[in-house]
Short mmCIF file of C-alpha atoms and ligand atoms in Angstrom, two decimals:
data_model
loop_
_atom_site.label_atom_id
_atom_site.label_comp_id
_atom_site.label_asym_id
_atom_site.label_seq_id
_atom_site.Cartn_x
_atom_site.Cartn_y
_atom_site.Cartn_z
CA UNK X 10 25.77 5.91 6.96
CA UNK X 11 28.31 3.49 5.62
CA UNK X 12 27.20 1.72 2.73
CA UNK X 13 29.09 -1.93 2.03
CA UNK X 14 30.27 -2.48 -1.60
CA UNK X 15 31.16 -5.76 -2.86
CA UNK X 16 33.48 -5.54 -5.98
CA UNK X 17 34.12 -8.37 -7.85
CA UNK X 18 36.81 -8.07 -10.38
CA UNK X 19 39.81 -9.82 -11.71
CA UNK X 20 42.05 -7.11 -12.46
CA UNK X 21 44.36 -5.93 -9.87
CA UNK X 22 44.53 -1.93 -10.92
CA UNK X 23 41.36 -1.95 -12.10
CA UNK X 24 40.41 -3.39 -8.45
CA UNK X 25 42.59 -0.71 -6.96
CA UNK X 26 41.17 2.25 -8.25
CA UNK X 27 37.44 1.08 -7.64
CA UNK X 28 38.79 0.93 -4.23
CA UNK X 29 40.16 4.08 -3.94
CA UNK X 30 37.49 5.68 -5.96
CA UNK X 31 34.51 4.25 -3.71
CA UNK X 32 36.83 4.86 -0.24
CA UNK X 33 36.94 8.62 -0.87
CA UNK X 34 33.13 9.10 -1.64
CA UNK X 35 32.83 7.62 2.03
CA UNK X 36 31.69 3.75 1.18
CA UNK X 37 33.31 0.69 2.30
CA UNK X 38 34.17 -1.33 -0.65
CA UNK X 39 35.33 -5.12 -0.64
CA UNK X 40 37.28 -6.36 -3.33
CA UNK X 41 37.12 -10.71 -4.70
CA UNK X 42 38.53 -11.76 -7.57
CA UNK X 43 36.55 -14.85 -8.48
CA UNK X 44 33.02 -15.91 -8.68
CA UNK X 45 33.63 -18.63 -5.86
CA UNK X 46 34.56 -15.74 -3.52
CA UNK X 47 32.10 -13.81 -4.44
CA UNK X 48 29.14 -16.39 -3.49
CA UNK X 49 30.78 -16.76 -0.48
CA UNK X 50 30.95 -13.19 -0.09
CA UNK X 51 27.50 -12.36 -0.41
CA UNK X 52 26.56 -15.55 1.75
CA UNK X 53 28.11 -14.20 4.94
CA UNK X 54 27.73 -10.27 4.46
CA UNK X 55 24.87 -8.20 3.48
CA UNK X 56 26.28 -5.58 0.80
CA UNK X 57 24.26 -2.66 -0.44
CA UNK X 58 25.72 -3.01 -3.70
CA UNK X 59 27.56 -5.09 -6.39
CA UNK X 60 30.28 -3.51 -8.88
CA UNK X 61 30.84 -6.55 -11.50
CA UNK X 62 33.04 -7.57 -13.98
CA UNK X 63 31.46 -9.67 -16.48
CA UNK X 64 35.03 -11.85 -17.41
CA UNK X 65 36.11 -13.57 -14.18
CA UNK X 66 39.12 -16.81 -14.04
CA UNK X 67 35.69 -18.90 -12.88
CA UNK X 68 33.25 -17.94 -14.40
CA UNK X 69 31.02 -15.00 -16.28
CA UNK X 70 29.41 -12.29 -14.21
CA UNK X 71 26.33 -12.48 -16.36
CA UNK X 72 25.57 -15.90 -14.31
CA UNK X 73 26.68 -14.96 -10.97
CA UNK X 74 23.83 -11.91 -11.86
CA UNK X 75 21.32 -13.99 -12.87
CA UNK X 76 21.84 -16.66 -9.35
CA UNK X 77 21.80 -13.87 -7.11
CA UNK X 78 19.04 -12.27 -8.46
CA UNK X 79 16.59 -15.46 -7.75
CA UNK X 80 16.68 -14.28 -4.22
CA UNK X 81 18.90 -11.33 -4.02
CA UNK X 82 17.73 -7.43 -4.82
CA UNK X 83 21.24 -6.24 -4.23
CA UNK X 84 21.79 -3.12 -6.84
CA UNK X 85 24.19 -4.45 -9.08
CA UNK X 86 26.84 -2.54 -11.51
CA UNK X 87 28.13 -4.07 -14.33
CA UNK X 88 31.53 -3.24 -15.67
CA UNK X 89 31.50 -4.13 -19.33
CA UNK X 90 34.63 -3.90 -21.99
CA UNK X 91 34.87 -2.01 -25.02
CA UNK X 92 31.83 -0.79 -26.05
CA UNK X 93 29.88 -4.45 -26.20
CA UNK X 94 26.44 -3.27 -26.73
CA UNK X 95 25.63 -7.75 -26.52
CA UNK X 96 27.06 -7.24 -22.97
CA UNK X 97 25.06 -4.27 -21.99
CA UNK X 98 22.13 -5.49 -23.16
CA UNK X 99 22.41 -9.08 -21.72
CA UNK X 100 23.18 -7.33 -18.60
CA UNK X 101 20.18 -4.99 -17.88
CA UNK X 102 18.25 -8.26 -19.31
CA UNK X 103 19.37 -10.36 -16.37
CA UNK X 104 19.03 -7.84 -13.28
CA UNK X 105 21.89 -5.88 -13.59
CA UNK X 106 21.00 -1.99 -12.87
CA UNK X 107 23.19 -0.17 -14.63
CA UNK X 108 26.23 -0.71 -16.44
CA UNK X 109 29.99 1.18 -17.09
CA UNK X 110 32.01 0.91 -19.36
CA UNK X 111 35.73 -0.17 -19.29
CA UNK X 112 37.91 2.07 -19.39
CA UNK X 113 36.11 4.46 -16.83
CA UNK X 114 37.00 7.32 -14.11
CA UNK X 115 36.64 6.52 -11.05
CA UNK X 116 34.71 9.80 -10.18
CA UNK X 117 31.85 7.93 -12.98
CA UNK X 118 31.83 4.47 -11.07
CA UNK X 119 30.71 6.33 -7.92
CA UNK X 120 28.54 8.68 -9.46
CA UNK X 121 27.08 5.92 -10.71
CA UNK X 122 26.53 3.74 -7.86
CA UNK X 123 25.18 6.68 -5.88
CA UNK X 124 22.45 6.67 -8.83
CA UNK X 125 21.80 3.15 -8.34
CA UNK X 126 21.73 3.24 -4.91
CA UNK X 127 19.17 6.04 -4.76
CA UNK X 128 16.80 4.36 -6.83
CA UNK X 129 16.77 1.04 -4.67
CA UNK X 130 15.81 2.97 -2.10
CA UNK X 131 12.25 1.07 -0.90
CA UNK X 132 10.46 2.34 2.02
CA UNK X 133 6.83 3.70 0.82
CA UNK X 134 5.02 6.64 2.78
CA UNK X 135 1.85 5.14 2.04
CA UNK X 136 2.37 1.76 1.22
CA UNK X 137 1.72 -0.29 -2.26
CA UNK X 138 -1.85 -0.03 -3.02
CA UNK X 139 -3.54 -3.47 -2.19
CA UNK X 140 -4.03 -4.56 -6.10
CA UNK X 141 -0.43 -4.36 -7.01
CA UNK X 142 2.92 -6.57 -5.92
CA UNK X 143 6.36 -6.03 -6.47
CA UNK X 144 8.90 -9.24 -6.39
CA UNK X 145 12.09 -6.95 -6.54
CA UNK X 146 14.49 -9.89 -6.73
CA UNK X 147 12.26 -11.03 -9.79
CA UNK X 148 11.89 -7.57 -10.88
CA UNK X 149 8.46 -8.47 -11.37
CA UNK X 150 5.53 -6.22 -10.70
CA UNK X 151 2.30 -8.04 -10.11
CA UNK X 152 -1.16 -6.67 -10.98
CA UNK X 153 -4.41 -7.77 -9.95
CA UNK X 154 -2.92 -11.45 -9.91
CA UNK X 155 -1.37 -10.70 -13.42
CA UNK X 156 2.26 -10.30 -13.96
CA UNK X 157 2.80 -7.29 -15.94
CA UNK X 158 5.56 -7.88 -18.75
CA UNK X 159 7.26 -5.16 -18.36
CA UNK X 160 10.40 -3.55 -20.47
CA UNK X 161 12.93 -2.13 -18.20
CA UNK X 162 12.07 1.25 -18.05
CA UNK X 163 8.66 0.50 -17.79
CA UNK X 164 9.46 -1.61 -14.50
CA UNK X 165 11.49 1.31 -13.66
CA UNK X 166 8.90 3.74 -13.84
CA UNK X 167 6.03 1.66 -12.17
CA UNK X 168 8.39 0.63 -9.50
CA UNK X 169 8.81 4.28 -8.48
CA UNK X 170 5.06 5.59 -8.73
CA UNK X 171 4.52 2.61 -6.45
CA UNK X 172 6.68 3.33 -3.85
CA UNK X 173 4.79 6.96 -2.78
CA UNK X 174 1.18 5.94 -4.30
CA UNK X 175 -0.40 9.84 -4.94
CA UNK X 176 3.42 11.55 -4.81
CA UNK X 177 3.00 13.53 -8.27
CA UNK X 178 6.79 12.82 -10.49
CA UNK X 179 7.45 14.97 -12.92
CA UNK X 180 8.87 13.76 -15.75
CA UNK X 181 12.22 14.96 -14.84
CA UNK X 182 12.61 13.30 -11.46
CA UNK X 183 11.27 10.03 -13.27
CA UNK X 184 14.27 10.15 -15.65
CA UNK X 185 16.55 11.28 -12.81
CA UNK X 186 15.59 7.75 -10.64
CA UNK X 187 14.90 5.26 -14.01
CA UNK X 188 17.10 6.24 -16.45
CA UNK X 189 20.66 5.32 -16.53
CA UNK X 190 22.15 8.85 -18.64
CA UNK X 191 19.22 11.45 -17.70
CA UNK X 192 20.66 13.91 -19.56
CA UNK X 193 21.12 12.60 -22.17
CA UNK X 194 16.97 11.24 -23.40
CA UNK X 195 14.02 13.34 -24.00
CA UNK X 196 11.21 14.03 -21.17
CA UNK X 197 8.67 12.52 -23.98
CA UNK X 198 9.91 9.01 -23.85
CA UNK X 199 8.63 8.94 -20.47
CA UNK X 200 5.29 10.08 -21.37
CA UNK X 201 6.04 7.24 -24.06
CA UNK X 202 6.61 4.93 -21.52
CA UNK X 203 3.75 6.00 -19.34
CA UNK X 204 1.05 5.29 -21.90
CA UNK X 205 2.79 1.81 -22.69
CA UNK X 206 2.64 1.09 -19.28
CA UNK X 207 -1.20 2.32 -18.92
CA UNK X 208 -2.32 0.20 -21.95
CA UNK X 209 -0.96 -2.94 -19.87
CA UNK X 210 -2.56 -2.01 -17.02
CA UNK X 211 -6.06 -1.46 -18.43
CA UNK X 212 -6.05 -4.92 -20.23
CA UNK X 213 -6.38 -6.41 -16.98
CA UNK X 214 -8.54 -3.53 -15.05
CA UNK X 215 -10.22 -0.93 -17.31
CA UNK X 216 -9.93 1.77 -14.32
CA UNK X 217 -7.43 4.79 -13.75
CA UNK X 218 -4.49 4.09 -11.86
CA UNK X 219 -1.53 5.71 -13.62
CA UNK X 220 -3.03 9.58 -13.18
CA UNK X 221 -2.05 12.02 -15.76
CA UNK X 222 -1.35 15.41 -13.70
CA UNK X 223 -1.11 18.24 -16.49
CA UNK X 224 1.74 20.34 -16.70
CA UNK X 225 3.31 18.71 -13.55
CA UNK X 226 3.90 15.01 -13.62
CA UNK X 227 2.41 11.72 -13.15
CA UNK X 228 1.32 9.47 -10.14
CA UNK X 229 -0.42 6.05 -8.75
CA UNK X 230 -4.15 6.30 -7.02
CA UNK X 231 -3.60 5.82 -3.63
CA UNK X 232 -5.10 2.74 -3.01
CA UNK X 233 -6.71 3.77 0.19
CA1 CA B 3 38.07 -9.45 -15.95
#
């Protein structure tokens, strides 16, 4: 299957060797150079992802994020400079997926987009059990009427339990999907995460949804 990428960036070789970096792993990149192109861009043409620069001649990337992401669940890169943690941050904040930093191989960039691509993957086996919602462009996961407020590993997590309600993760294929540098964090944040994300849950339902599976992993009831 050939996957669309939309790359919006400024920078001429920096544009070129996304290019040729995504081309040879088999996807079918576009390149615009402006924020005006870009809107445009993503008006006429579904793309399955976005690689973005955050400094554009229009614009900042950080806004073209946020806009798209009122309507849009389009997997988005960031490309950040230096080592701006502000950047990073503000960029997972508003939407963004994942981030690289500038300067970065081109054998990364794809690497990473195949990681961001495989966690948007949606369809569910089983479907989302009847008490929960997920607003993906809002990034927004909706229990029992209550929006859960969610960090973004927490989202990330929850997200992917949802999508195969009574699939058993173990830890290690939850870091693999939700975290950005799996090899690089400890399997007990996610069993950090998980009991973060089961205290929210039980202040609006005191029953057990998030299922603790010992030794193997974790999973959501199936809600049928
Ligand atoms: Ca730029």
């Amino acid at each position: 299957m050939t996957q669309a990428i939309l790359i919006i960036e400024d920078e001429p070789s920096i544009a070129d060797t996304l290019i040729y970096a995504l081309e040879r792993e088999g996807f079918v990149p576009t390149r615009v150079a402006t924020l005006a192109e870009a809107r445009a861009a993503v008006g006429a043409h579904a793309y399955a992802a976005i690689v973005l620069d955050v400094g554009l001649p229009d614009g900042n990337g950080f806004d073209f994020c946020r806009d798209l992401r009122r309507d849009h669940a389009t997997p988005i890169l960031f490309l950040t400079s230096r080592n701006d943690e502000v950047d990073r941050i503000v960029g997972l904040e508003i939407g963004a997926d994942d981030y690289i930093t500038k300067p970065f191989s081109p054998r990364e960039v794809a690497a990473r987009l195949k990681a961001v691509l495989r966690r948007a993957v949606q369809p569910a086996v089983n479907g989302t059990p009847e008490f929960f919602q997920i607003d993906a462009g809002k990034r927004c996961i909706i229990f029992r009427g209550n929006a859960l407020e969610l960090s973004r590993y927490e989202y990330g997590i929850l997200n992917l339990l949802l999508r195969r309600p009574g699939q058993v993760y173990s830890r290690q294929q939850i870091m693999q999907h939700v975290w950005p540098d799996p090899d690089m964090s400890l399997e007990r944040t996610v069993d950090t995460h998980i009991k973060t994300i089961r205290n929210k849950l039980k202040r609006i339902a005191d029953e057990e949804i998030l299922l603790t599976h010992r030794g193997v992993g974790y999973s959501i009831k199936d809600g049928r």
